[in-house]
PDB file of C-alpha atoms in Angstrom:
ATOM      1  CA  MET A   1     132.604 135.604 189.643  1.00 52.00           C
ATOM      2  CA  PRO A   2     130.464 133.040 187.848  1.00 58.00           C
ATOM      3  CA  ALA A   3     131.626 131.887 184.415  1.00 60.00           C
ATOM      4  CA  LYS A   4     129.721 133.101 181.384  1.00 61.00           C
ATOM      5  CA  THR A   5     127.526 130.575 179.657  1.00 63.00           C
ATOM      6  CA  THR A   6     127.027 130.749 175.916  1.00 64.00           C
ATOM      7  CA  THR A   7     123.880 129.469 174.305  1.00 64.00           C
ATOM      8  CA  PRO A   8     124.638 127.223 171.319  1.00 62.00           C
ATOM      9  CA  THR A   9     123.521 128.658 168.015  1.00 65.00           C
ATOM     10  CA  ARG A  10     121.011 126.523 166.174  1.00 65.00           C
ATOM     11  CA  LYS A  11     121.787 125.744 162.570  1.00 62.00           C
ATOM     12  CA  PRO A  12     118.939 126.118 160.103  1.00 61.00           C
ATOM     13  CA  ALA A  13     117.435 122.854 158.995  1.00 57.00           C
ATOM     14  CA  ALA A  14     118.734 121.602 155.687  1.00 54.00           C
ATOM     15  CA  ARG A  15     116.297 121.956 152.838  1.00 57.00           C
ATOM     16  CA  ARG A  16     114.993 118.748 151.412  1.00 51.00           C
ATOM     17  CA  ARG A  17     115.998 118.331 147.843  1.00 56.00           C
ATOM     18  CA  LYS A  18     113.276 117.418 145.397  1.00 55.00           C
ATOM     19  CA  PRO A  19     113.867 114.207 143.453  1.00 52.00           C
ATOM     20  CA  VAL A  20     114.992 114.918 139.931  1.00 51.00           C
ATOM     21  CA  PRO A  21     113.460 112.709 137.234  1.00 51.00           C
ATOM     22  CA  ARG A  22     115.991 110.417 135.638  1.00 49.00           C
ATOM     23  CA  ALA A  23     116.920 111.533 132.158  1.00 51.00           C
ATOM     24  CA  ARG A  24     117.202 109.142 129.270  1.00 53.00           C
ATOM     25  CA  ILE A  25     120.618 107.856 128.390  1.00 52.00           C
ATOM     26  CA  GLY A  26     122.312 110.138 125.889  1.00 53.00           C
ATOM     27  CA  LYS A  27     119.453 112.630 125.737  1.00 57.00           C
ATOM     28  CA  GLY A  28     120.668 116.191 125.361  1.00 59.00           C
ATOM     29  CA  LEU A  29     124.334 115.212 125.165  1.00 67.00           C
ATOM     30  CA  LYS A  30     126.484 116.645 122.404  1.00 73.00           C
ATOM     31  CA  VAL A  31     129.847 115.590 121.102  1.00 72.00           C
ATOM     32  CA  PRO A  32     132.387 118.378 121.751  1.00 74.00           C
ATOM     33  CA  LYS A  33     134.316 119.604 118.740  1.00 75.00           C
ATOM     34  CA  THR A  34     137.514 120.122 120.717  1.00 78.00           C
ATOM     35  CA  VAL A  35     138.311 116.411 121.026  1.00 76.00           C
ATOM     36  CA  PRO A  36     140.175 114.490 118.291  1.00 82.00           C
ATOM     37  CA  LEU A  37     138.291 113.059 115.333  1.00 82.00           C
ATOM     38  CA  HIS A  38     138.574 109.411 116.404  1.00 77.00           C
ATOM     39  CA  ALA A  39     137.249 110.317 119.856  1.00 80.00           C
ATOM     40  CA  ARG A  40     134.291 112.150 118.321  1.00 80.00           C
ATOM     41  CA  LEU A  41     133.426 109.134 116.188  1.00 85.00           C
ATOM     42  CA  GLY A  42     133.601 106.864 119.217  1.00 84.00           C
ATOM     43  CA  MET A  43     131.373 109.166 121.266  1.00 82.00           C
ATOM     44  CA  ARG A  44     128.806 109.374 118.466  1.00 82.00           C
ATOM     45  CA  MET A  45     128.697 105.596 118.189  1.00 86.00           C
ATOM     46  CA  ALA A  46     128.274 105.311 121.963  1.00 84.00           C
ATOM     47  CA  LEU A  47     125.372 107.801 121.946  1.00 82.00           C
ATOM     48  CA  ILE A  48     123.668 105.989 119.055  1.00 82.00           C
ATOM     49  CA  ALA A  49     124.032 102.637 120.821  1.00 83.00           C
ATOM     50  CA  ALA A  50     122.665 104.104 124.065  1.00 81.00           C
ATOM     51  CA  SER A  51     119.614 105.572 122.312  1.00 79.00           C
ATOM     52  CA  GLN A  52     118.917 102.263 120.563  1.00 79.00           C
ATOM     53  CA  MET A  53     119.156 100.395 123.860  1.00 83.00           C
ATOM     54  CA  ASP A  54     116.747 102.857 125.436  1.00 80.00           C
ATOM     55  CA  ALA A  55     114.277 102.451 122.554  1.00 79.00           C
ATOM     56  CA  HIS A  56     114.540  98.654 122.787  1.00 81.00           C
ATOM     57  CA  LYS A  57     113.889  98.758 126.531  1.00 85.00           C
ATOM     58  CA  THR A  58     110.763 100.849 125.949  1.00 84.00           C
ATOM     59  CA  THR A  59     109.567  98.386 123.281  1.00 85.00           C
ATOM     60  CA  VAL A  60     110.084  95.393 125.588  1.00 87.00           C
ATOM     61  CA  MET A  61     108.145  97.119 128.377  1.00 89.00           C
ATOM     62  CA  THR A  62     105.287  97.781 125.961  1.00 88.00           C
ATOM     63  CA  ARG A  63     105.302  94.132 124.886  1.00 88.00           C
ATOM     64  CA  LYS A  64     105.126  93.109 128.543  1.00 89.00           C
ATOM     65  CA  ASP A  65     102.053  95.293 129.043  1.00 88.00           C
ATOM     66  CA  ALA A  66     100.421  93.692 126.008  1.00 87.00           C
ATOM     67  CA  ALA A  67     101.345  90.189 127.253  1.00 89.00           C
ATOM     68  CA  ILE A  68      99.776  90.911 130.652  1.00 90.00           C
ATOM     69  CA  LEU A  69      96.543  92.009 128.989  1.00 88.00           C
ATOM     70  CA  ARG A  70      96.494  88.915 126.756  1.00 88.00           C
ATOM     71  CA  MET A  71      96.994  86.581 129.725  1.00 89.00           C
ATOM     72  CA  THR A  72      94.443  88.295 131.970  1.00 90.00           C
ATOM     73  CA  HIS A  73      91.867  88.471 129.123  1.00 90.00           C
ATOM     74  CA  GLU A  74      92.448  84.943 127.831  1.00 87.00           C
ATOM     75  CA  GLY A  75      89.163  83.565 126.491  1.00 87.00           C
ATOM     76  CA  CYS A  76      87.379  86.917 126.781  1.00 88.00           C
ATOM     77  CA  PRO A  77      84.486  86.990 124.247  1.00 88.00           C
ATOM     78  CA  THR A  78      84.571  90.798 124.037  1.00 87.00           C
ATOM     79  CA  CYS A  79      88.184  91.372 122.946  1.00 85.00           C
ATOM     80  CA  HIS A  80      88.987  87.755 121.908  1.00 84.00           C
ATOM     81  CA  GLY A  81      91.965  87.674 124.261  1.00 85.00           C
ATOM     82  CA  ASN A  82      93.492  90.883 122.924  1.00 83.00           C
ATOM     83  CA  GLY A  83      93.050  93.110 125.980  1.00 84.00           C
ATOM     84  CA  GLN A  84      91.890  96.035 123.875  1.00 82.00           C
ATOM     85  CA  ILE A  85      89.517  96.566 120.970  1.00 84.00           C
ATOM     86  CA  PHE A  86      90.448  97.977 117.572  1.00 80.00           C
ATOM     87  CA  THR A  87      87.633  99.834 115.846  1.00 77.00           C
ATOM     88  CA  LYS A  88      87.310  99.962 112.060  1.00 72.00           C
ATOM     89  CA  ASP A  89      85.645 102.277 109.613  1.00 71.00           C
ATOM     90  CA  LYS A  90      82.498 100.681 108.192  1.00 71.00           C
ATOM     91  CA  LYS A  91      83.076 101.968 104.665  1.00 69.00           C
ATOM     92  CA  THR A  92      86.805 101.477 104.089  1.00 66.00           C
ATOM     93  CA  GLY A  93      87.543  98.830 106.733  1.00 65.00           C
ATOM     94  CA  ALA A  94      90.601 100.751 107.942  1.00 65.00           C
ATOM     95  CA  PHE A  95      91.475 101.080 111.629  1.00 68.00           C
ATOM     96  CA  ASN A  96      90.283 104.353 113.131  1.00 70.00           C
ATOM     97  CA  GLY A  97      90.721 103.911 116.883  1.00 74.00           C
ATOM     98  CA  SER A  98      91.455 101.662 119.852  1.00 79.00           C
ATOM     99  CA  LYS A  99      90.071 101.367 123.371  1.00 82.00           C
ATOM    100  CA  PRO A 100      90.649  99.125 126.417  1.00 83.00           C
ATOM    101  CA  CYS A 101      88.434  96.084 126.747  1.00 88.00           C
ATOM    102  CA  PRO A 102      85.440  97.058 128.922  1.00 88.00           C
ATOM    103  CA  ALA A 103      84.887  93.483 130.116  1.00 89.00           C
ATOM    104  CA  LYS A 104      86.165  92.149 133.425  1.00 90.00           C
ATOM    105  CA  PRO A 105      89.500  90.226 133.166  1.00 89.00           C
ATOM    106  CA  THR A 106      89.128  86.458 133.126  1.00 89.00           C
ATOM    107  CA  LYS A 107      92.255  86.008 135.266  1.00 88.00           C
ATOM    108  CA  ALA A 108      93.491  88.069 138.195  1.00 87.00           C
ATOM    109  CA  LYS A 109      97.251  87.504 137.817  1.00 88.00           C
ATOM    110  CA  ALA A 110      99.861  86.717 135.182  1.00 87.00           C
ATOM    111  CA  SER A 111     103.136  84.877 135.753  1.00 89.00           C
ATOM    112  CA  ARG A 112     106.181  87.160 135.593  1.00 89.00           C
ATOM    113  CA  VAL A 113     108.232  84.453 133.870  1.00 91.00           C
ATOM    114  CA  LYS A 114     105.552  83.825 131.245  1.00 89.00           C
ATOM    115  CA  VAL A 115     105.176  87.562 130.655  1.00 89.00           C
ATOM    116  CA  ALA A 116     108.928  87.991 130.136  1.00 89.00           C
ATOM    117  CA  LEU A 117     109.094  85.023 127.739  1.00 90.00           C
ATOM    118  CA  ALA A 118     106.039  86.189 125.803  1.00 86.00           C
ATOM    119  CA  ALA A 119     107.477  89.701 125.419  1.00 87.00           C
ATOM    120  CA  ARG A 120     110.778  88.477 123.986  1.00 86.00           C
ATOM    121  CA  PHE A 121     110.403  85.075 122.307  1.00 86.00           C
ATOM    122  CA  SER A 122     106.714  84.461 121.621  1.00 84.00           C
ATOM    123  CA  PRO A 123     105.510  84.655 117.981  1.00 82.00           C
ATOM    124  CA  ASP A 124     102.599  86.710 119.347  1.00 83.00           C
ATOM    125  CA  LYS A 125     104.836  89.298 121.016  1.00 85.00           C
ATOM    126  CA  ARG A 126     103.378  92.078 118.808  1.00 84.00           C
ATOM    127  CA  THR A 127      99.776  91.027 119.341  1.00 84.00           C
ATOM    128  CA  GLY A 128      97.728  93.840 120.842  1.00 83.00           C
ATOM    129  CA  LEU A 129     100.202  96.512 119.726  1.00 86.00           C
ATOM    130  CA  VAL A 130      99.916  99.188 117.051  1.00 86.00           C
ATOM    131  CA  GLY A 131     102.232 100.243 114.212  1.00 87.00           C
ATOM    132  CA  TRP A 132     102.120 102.862 111.475  1.00 85.00           C
ATOM    133  CA  THR A 133     102.927 103.129 107.786  1.00 86.00           C
ATOM    134  CA  CYS A 134     103.589 106.078 105.465  1.00 86.00           C
ATOM    135  CA  PRO A 135     103.126 106.278 101.676  1.00 83.00           C
ATOM    136  CA  CYS A 136     106.794 107.331 101.347  1.00 84.00           C
ATOM    137  CA  GLY A 137     107.809 103.766 102.250  1.00 84.00           C
ATOM    138  CA  LYS A 138     108.660 104.228 105.925  1.00 87.00           C
ATOM    139  CA  LYS A 139     107.012 101.626 108.145  1.00 87.00           C
ATOM    140  CA  GLU A 140     107.021 100.977 111.874  1.00 88.00           C
ATOM    141  CA  LYS A 141     106.190  97.492 113.124  1.00 86.00           C
ATOM    142  CA  PRO A 142     103.545  97.160 115.872  1.00 86.00           C
ATOM    143  CA  ARG A 143     105.279  98.348 119.060  1.00 87.00           C
ATOM    144  CA  PHE A 144     102.987 101.070 120.431  1.00 87.00           C
ATOM    145  CA  ARG A 145     100.424 100.484 123.144  1.00 83.00           C
ATOM    146  CA  ASP A 146      97.515 102.286 121.492  1.00 83.00           C
ATOM    147  CA  ALA A 147      96.550 104.294 118.424  1.00 81.00           C
ATOM    148  CA  LYS A 148      97.317 107.588 120.159  1.00 83.00           C
ATOM    149  CA  GLU A 149     101.000 106.740 120.605  1.00 86.00           C
ATOM    150  CA  ALA A 150     101.271 105.390 117.050  1.00 85.00           C
ATOM    151  CA  THR A 151      99.682 108.545 115.630  1.00 85.00           C
ATOM    152  CA  LYS A 152     102.102 110.681 117.653  1.00 87.00           C
ATOM    153  CA  ALA A 153     105.088 108.808 116.195  1.00 88.00           C
ATOM    154  CA  LEU A 154     103.623 109.155 112.686  1.00 88.00           C
ATOM    155  CA  ARG A 155     103.282 112.923 113.144  1.00 88.00           C
ATOM    156  CA  GLU A 156     106.935 113.121 114.251  1.00 90.00           C
ATOM    157  CA  HIS A 157     107.957 111.276 111.085  1.00 90.00           C
ATOM    158  CA  GLU A 158     105.886 113.664 108.948  1.00 88.00           C
ATOM    159  CA  LYS A 159     107.484 116.624 110.731  1.00 89.00           C
ATOM    160  CA  LYS A 160     111.007 115.379 109.974  1.00 88.00           C
ATOM    161  CA  LYS A 161     110.530 114.049 106.445  1.00 88.00           C
ATOM    162  CA  HIS A 162     107.515 115.898 105.021  1.00 87.00           C
ATOM    163  CA  GLY A 163     107.708 119.342 106.608  1.00 85.00           C
ATOM    164  CA  GLY A 164     104.901 118.650 109.061  1.00 82.00           C
ATOM    165  CA  LYS A 165     102.317 117.997 106.326  1.00 81.00           C
ATOM    166  CA  THR A 166     100.135 114.903 106.321  1.00 79.00           C
ATOM    167  CA  VAL A 167     100.745 112.730 103.256  1.00 79.00           C
ATOM    168  CA  GLY A 168      98.162 110.031 103.943  1.00 77.00           C
ATOM    169  CA  GLY A 169      99.890 107.847 106.529  1.00 80.00           C
ATOM    170  CA  ALA A 170      97.860 105.556 108.782  1.00 80.00           C
ATOM    171  CA  TRP A 171      98.285 103.216 111.729  1.00 80.00           C
ATOM    172  CA  TYR A 172      97.419  99.532 111.885  1.00 79.00           C
ATOM    173  CA  GLY A 173      96.932  97.063 114.702  1.00 76.00           C
ATOM    174  CA  GLN A 174      97.557  93.365 115.254  1.00 73.00           C
ATOM    175  CA  GLY A 175      94.792  91.515 117.063  1.00 68.00           C
ATOM    176  CA  ALA A 176      94.867  88.169 118.846  1.00 59.00           C
ATOM    177  CA  ASP A 177      92.598  86.559 116.263  1.00 52.00           C
ATOM    178  CA  GLN A 178      94.238  87.982 113.130  1.00 52.00           C
ATOM    179  CA  PRO A 179      97.676  88.974 111.770  1.00 50.00           C
ATOM    180  CA  ALA A 180      98.783  92.560 111.416  1.00 50.00           C
ATOM    181  CA  ALA A 181      96.448  94.119 108.865  1.00 51.00           C
ATOM    182  CA  GLU A 182      97.956  97.112 107.142  1.00 52.00           C
ATOM    183  CA  PRO A 183      95.592  99.711 105.726  1.00 50.00           C
ATOM    184  CA  LYS A 184      95.028  99.325 102.010  1.00 48.00           C
ATOM    185  CA  PRO A 185      95.753 102.375  99.847  1.00 45.00           C
ATOM    186  CA  VAL A 186      92.633 104.214  98.808  1.00 41.00           C
ATOM    187  CA  THR A 187      92.077 103.889  95.072  1.00 42.00           C
ATOM    188  CA  GLN A 188      89.407 105.442  92.924  1.00 41.00           C
ATOM    189  CA  GLY A 189      88.529 102.237  91.161  1.00 42.00           C
ATOM    190  CA  GLU A 190      89.750  98.750  90.338  1.00 45.00           C
ATOM    191  CA  PRO A 191      90.694  97.887  86.735  1.00 50.00           C
ATOM    192  CA  VAL A 192      87.469  97.156  84.834  1.00 62.00           C
ATOM    193  CA  THR A 193      87.188  95.736  81.328  1.00 65.00           C
ATOM    194  CA  LYS A 194      84.234  96.510  79.049  1.00 67.00           C
ATOM    195  CA  THR A 195      83.408  95.360  75.527  1.00 71.00           C
ATOM    196  CA  ASP A 196      81.971  97.838  73.020  1.00 71.00           C
ATOM    197  CA  GLU A 197      79.624  96.119  70.577  1.00 67.00           C
ATOM    198  CA  THR A 198      78.327  99.290  68.908  1.00 70.00           C
ATOM    199  CA  SER A 199      81.608 100.607  67.503  1.00 71.00           C
ATOM    200  CA  SER A 200      82.011 100.795  63.719  1.00 76.00           C
ATOM    201  CA  MET A 201      85.803 101.253  63.848  1.00 80.00           C
ATOM    202  CA  THR A 202      88.256  98.744  62.534  1.00 83.00           C
ATOM    203  CA  ASP A 203      90.631  96.994  64.903  1.00 80.00           C
ATOM    204  CA  GLU A 204      93.477  99.294  63.842  1.00 83.00           C
ATOM    205  CA  GLU A 205      91.403 102.449  64.354  1.00 83.00           C
ATOM    206  CA  TRP A 206      90.247 101.243  67.764  1.00 79.00           C
ATOM    207  CA  GLU A 207      93.755 100.532  68.999  1.00 82.00           C
ATOM    208  CA  ALA A 208      94.965 103.845  67.556  1.00 82.00           C
ATOM    209  CA  GLN A 209      93.106 105.559  70.427  1.00 82.00           C
ATOM    210  CA  ASN A 210      95.954 104.516  72.731  1.00 80.00           C
ATOM    211  CA  THR A 211      98.262 107.486  73.207  1.00 78.00           C
ATOM    212  CA  PRO A 212     101.065 106.396  75.542  1.00 77.00           C
ATOM    213  CA  LEU A 213     103.747 108.913  76.452  1.00 77.00           C
ATOM    214  CA  GLY A 214     107.315 108.724  77.650  1.00 76.00           C
ATOM    215  CA  GLN A 215     107.684 108.850  81.415  1.00 73.00           C
ATOM    216  CA  LYS A 216     109.533 112.170  81.318  1.00 76.00           C
ATOM    217  CA  ALA A 217     106.968 113.817  79.014  1.00 77.00           C
ATOM    218  CA  ALA A 218     104.077 112.442  81.070  1.00 77.00           C
ATOM    219  CA  ALA A 219     105.596 113.791  84.295  1.00 77.00           C
ATOM    220  CA  THR A 220     105.985 117.214  82.679  1.00 77.00           C
ATOM    221  CA  ARG A 221     102.323 117.274  81.626  1.00 78.00           C
ATOM    222  CA  GLY A 222     101.138 115.746  84.901  1.00 80.00           C
ATOM    223  CA  VAL A 223      99.406 112.782  83.240  1.00 82.00           C
ATOM    224  CA  CYS A 224      99.801 109.018  83.375  1.00 82.00           C
ATOM    225  CA  PHE A 225     102.402 107.758  80.878  1.00 78.00           C
ATOM    226  CA  CYS A 226     100.603 104.442  80.313  1.00 78.00           C
ATOM    227  CA  CYS A 227      97.273 105.831  79.037  1.00 81.00           C
ATOM    228  CA  GLY A 228      98.465 109.308  78.084  1.00 81.00           C
ATOM    229  CA  GLY A 229      95.962 110.955  80.398  1.00 81.00           C
ATOM    230  CA  LYS A 230      92.841 109.215  79.010  1.00 80.00           C
ATOM    231  CA  GLY A 231      92.460 106.806  81.943  1.00 80.00           C
ATOM    232  CA  ALA A 232      91.693 103.867  79.644  1.00 82.00           C
ATOM    233  CA  LEU A 233      93.458 101.354  77.386  1.00 81.00           C
ATOM    234  CA  TYR A 234      91.993 100.113  74.103  1.00 82.00           C
ATOM    235  CA  SER A 235      92.468  96.660  72.606  1.00 81.00           C
ATOM    236  CA  ALA A 236      90.863  94.812  69.711  1.00 81.00           C
ATOM    237  CA  ARG A 237      90.825  91.256  68.421  1.00 78.00           C
ATOM    238  CA  ASN A 238      88.624  89.775  65.673  1.00 77.00           C
ATOM    239  CA  SER A 239      86.385  92.898  65.681  1.00 77.00           C
ATOM    240  CA  GLN A 240      85.876  92.620  69.444  1.00 80.00           C
ATOM    241  CA  HIS A 241      86.679  96.041  70.892  1.00 81.00           C
ATOM    242  CA  THR A 242      87.610  96.237  74.572  1.00 82.00           C
ATOM    243  CA  THR A 243      88.137  99.186  76.902  1.00 82.00           C
ATOM    244  CA  THR A 244      90.134  98.639  80.123  1.00 82.00           C
ATOM    245  CA  VAL A 245      90.584 101.102  82.973  1.00 81.00           C
ATOM    246  CA  CYS A 246      94.266 101.997  83.241  1.00 79.00           C
ATOM    247  CA  PRO A 247      95.712  99.986  86.160  1.00 75.00           C
ATOM    248  CA  LEU A 248      98.440 102.548  86.946  1.00 74.00           C
ATOM    249  CA  CYS A 249      96.281 105.645  87.453  1.00 77.00           C
ATOM    250  CA  ALA A 250      93.042 103.744  88.319  1.00 75.00           C
ATOM    251  CA  GLY A 251      91.189 105.625  85.591  1.00 75.00           C
ATOM    252  CA  THR A 252      92.075 109.137  86.721  1.00 79.00           C
ATOM    253  CA  GLY A 253      94.586 109.838  83.946  1.00 78.00           C
ATOM    254  CA  LYS A 254      96.780 111.770  86.370  1.00 78.00           C
ATOM    255  CA  HIS A 255     100.441 111.317  87.110  1.00 72.00           C
ATOM    256  CA  ARG A 256     101.256 109.729  90.478  1.00 63.00           C
ATOM    257  CA  ALA A 257     104.369 110.063  92.593  1.00 53.00           C
ATOM    258  CA  ASP A 258     105.153 106.320  92.340  1.00 49.00           C
ATOM    259  CA  GLN A 259     105.383 106.549  88.540  1.00 53.00           C
ATOM    260  CA  ALA A 260     109.138 107.181  88.529  1.00 48.00           C
ATOM    261  CA  THR A 261     110.665 109.055  85.635  1.00 41.00           C
ATOM    262  CA  THR A 262     113.652 107.753  83.742  1.00 37.00           C
ATOM    263  CA  ALA A 263     116.188 109.793  81.870  1.00 36.00           C
TER     264      ALA A 263
END
């Protein structure tokens, strides 16, 4: 009687696992509350250090990209060796956008050693990058590749510190032919001095028009404490009567946030 033959069973092919994108160091990790206090402090410090290292690595990579563009566009008459073009508003002169240089690169390659040195030790390591500034005093040095990334970081700051409302922040860029130019605050007028030759008042009566207030009282009324809400300062000397626009409120007479109150 012939022996029975068994057909080997075929195993199903193993499914190919999809590559998982590498997460940032420390992202999404939380310090457990069950560990001792000293261990929690150590873990928090380790997570902070890891996030700072990750942010520094991203900044260095951005500087390398900017260094490559500077080296490949060296001597370019279109972007002046910057690699990208910053556009300005014709009226205010503030930066309002950025775009890559449309001209053909002057060089095809850039040395890896020179790029690494320029990204870390060169005085022009921030050239071609973009930063942002906020009226609250927070400022980010040029480390973003374009205006879009800088605006995104500014919106995140406004979301955390200002409830998501825009308070007048702006971004600024550093070009190859100029230092980092921060946007100037928009004012309604520079201090202007005028002499009134038609007034019949005495010097005492003319200067009596000044009505300064205490800082606390001015903040309560919502007016400038220096001019008392008039927007002008009055001075007289030898019958020469002068009117000067208040330098603190720029002639508006309104109280500003930077006019701190004192008890």
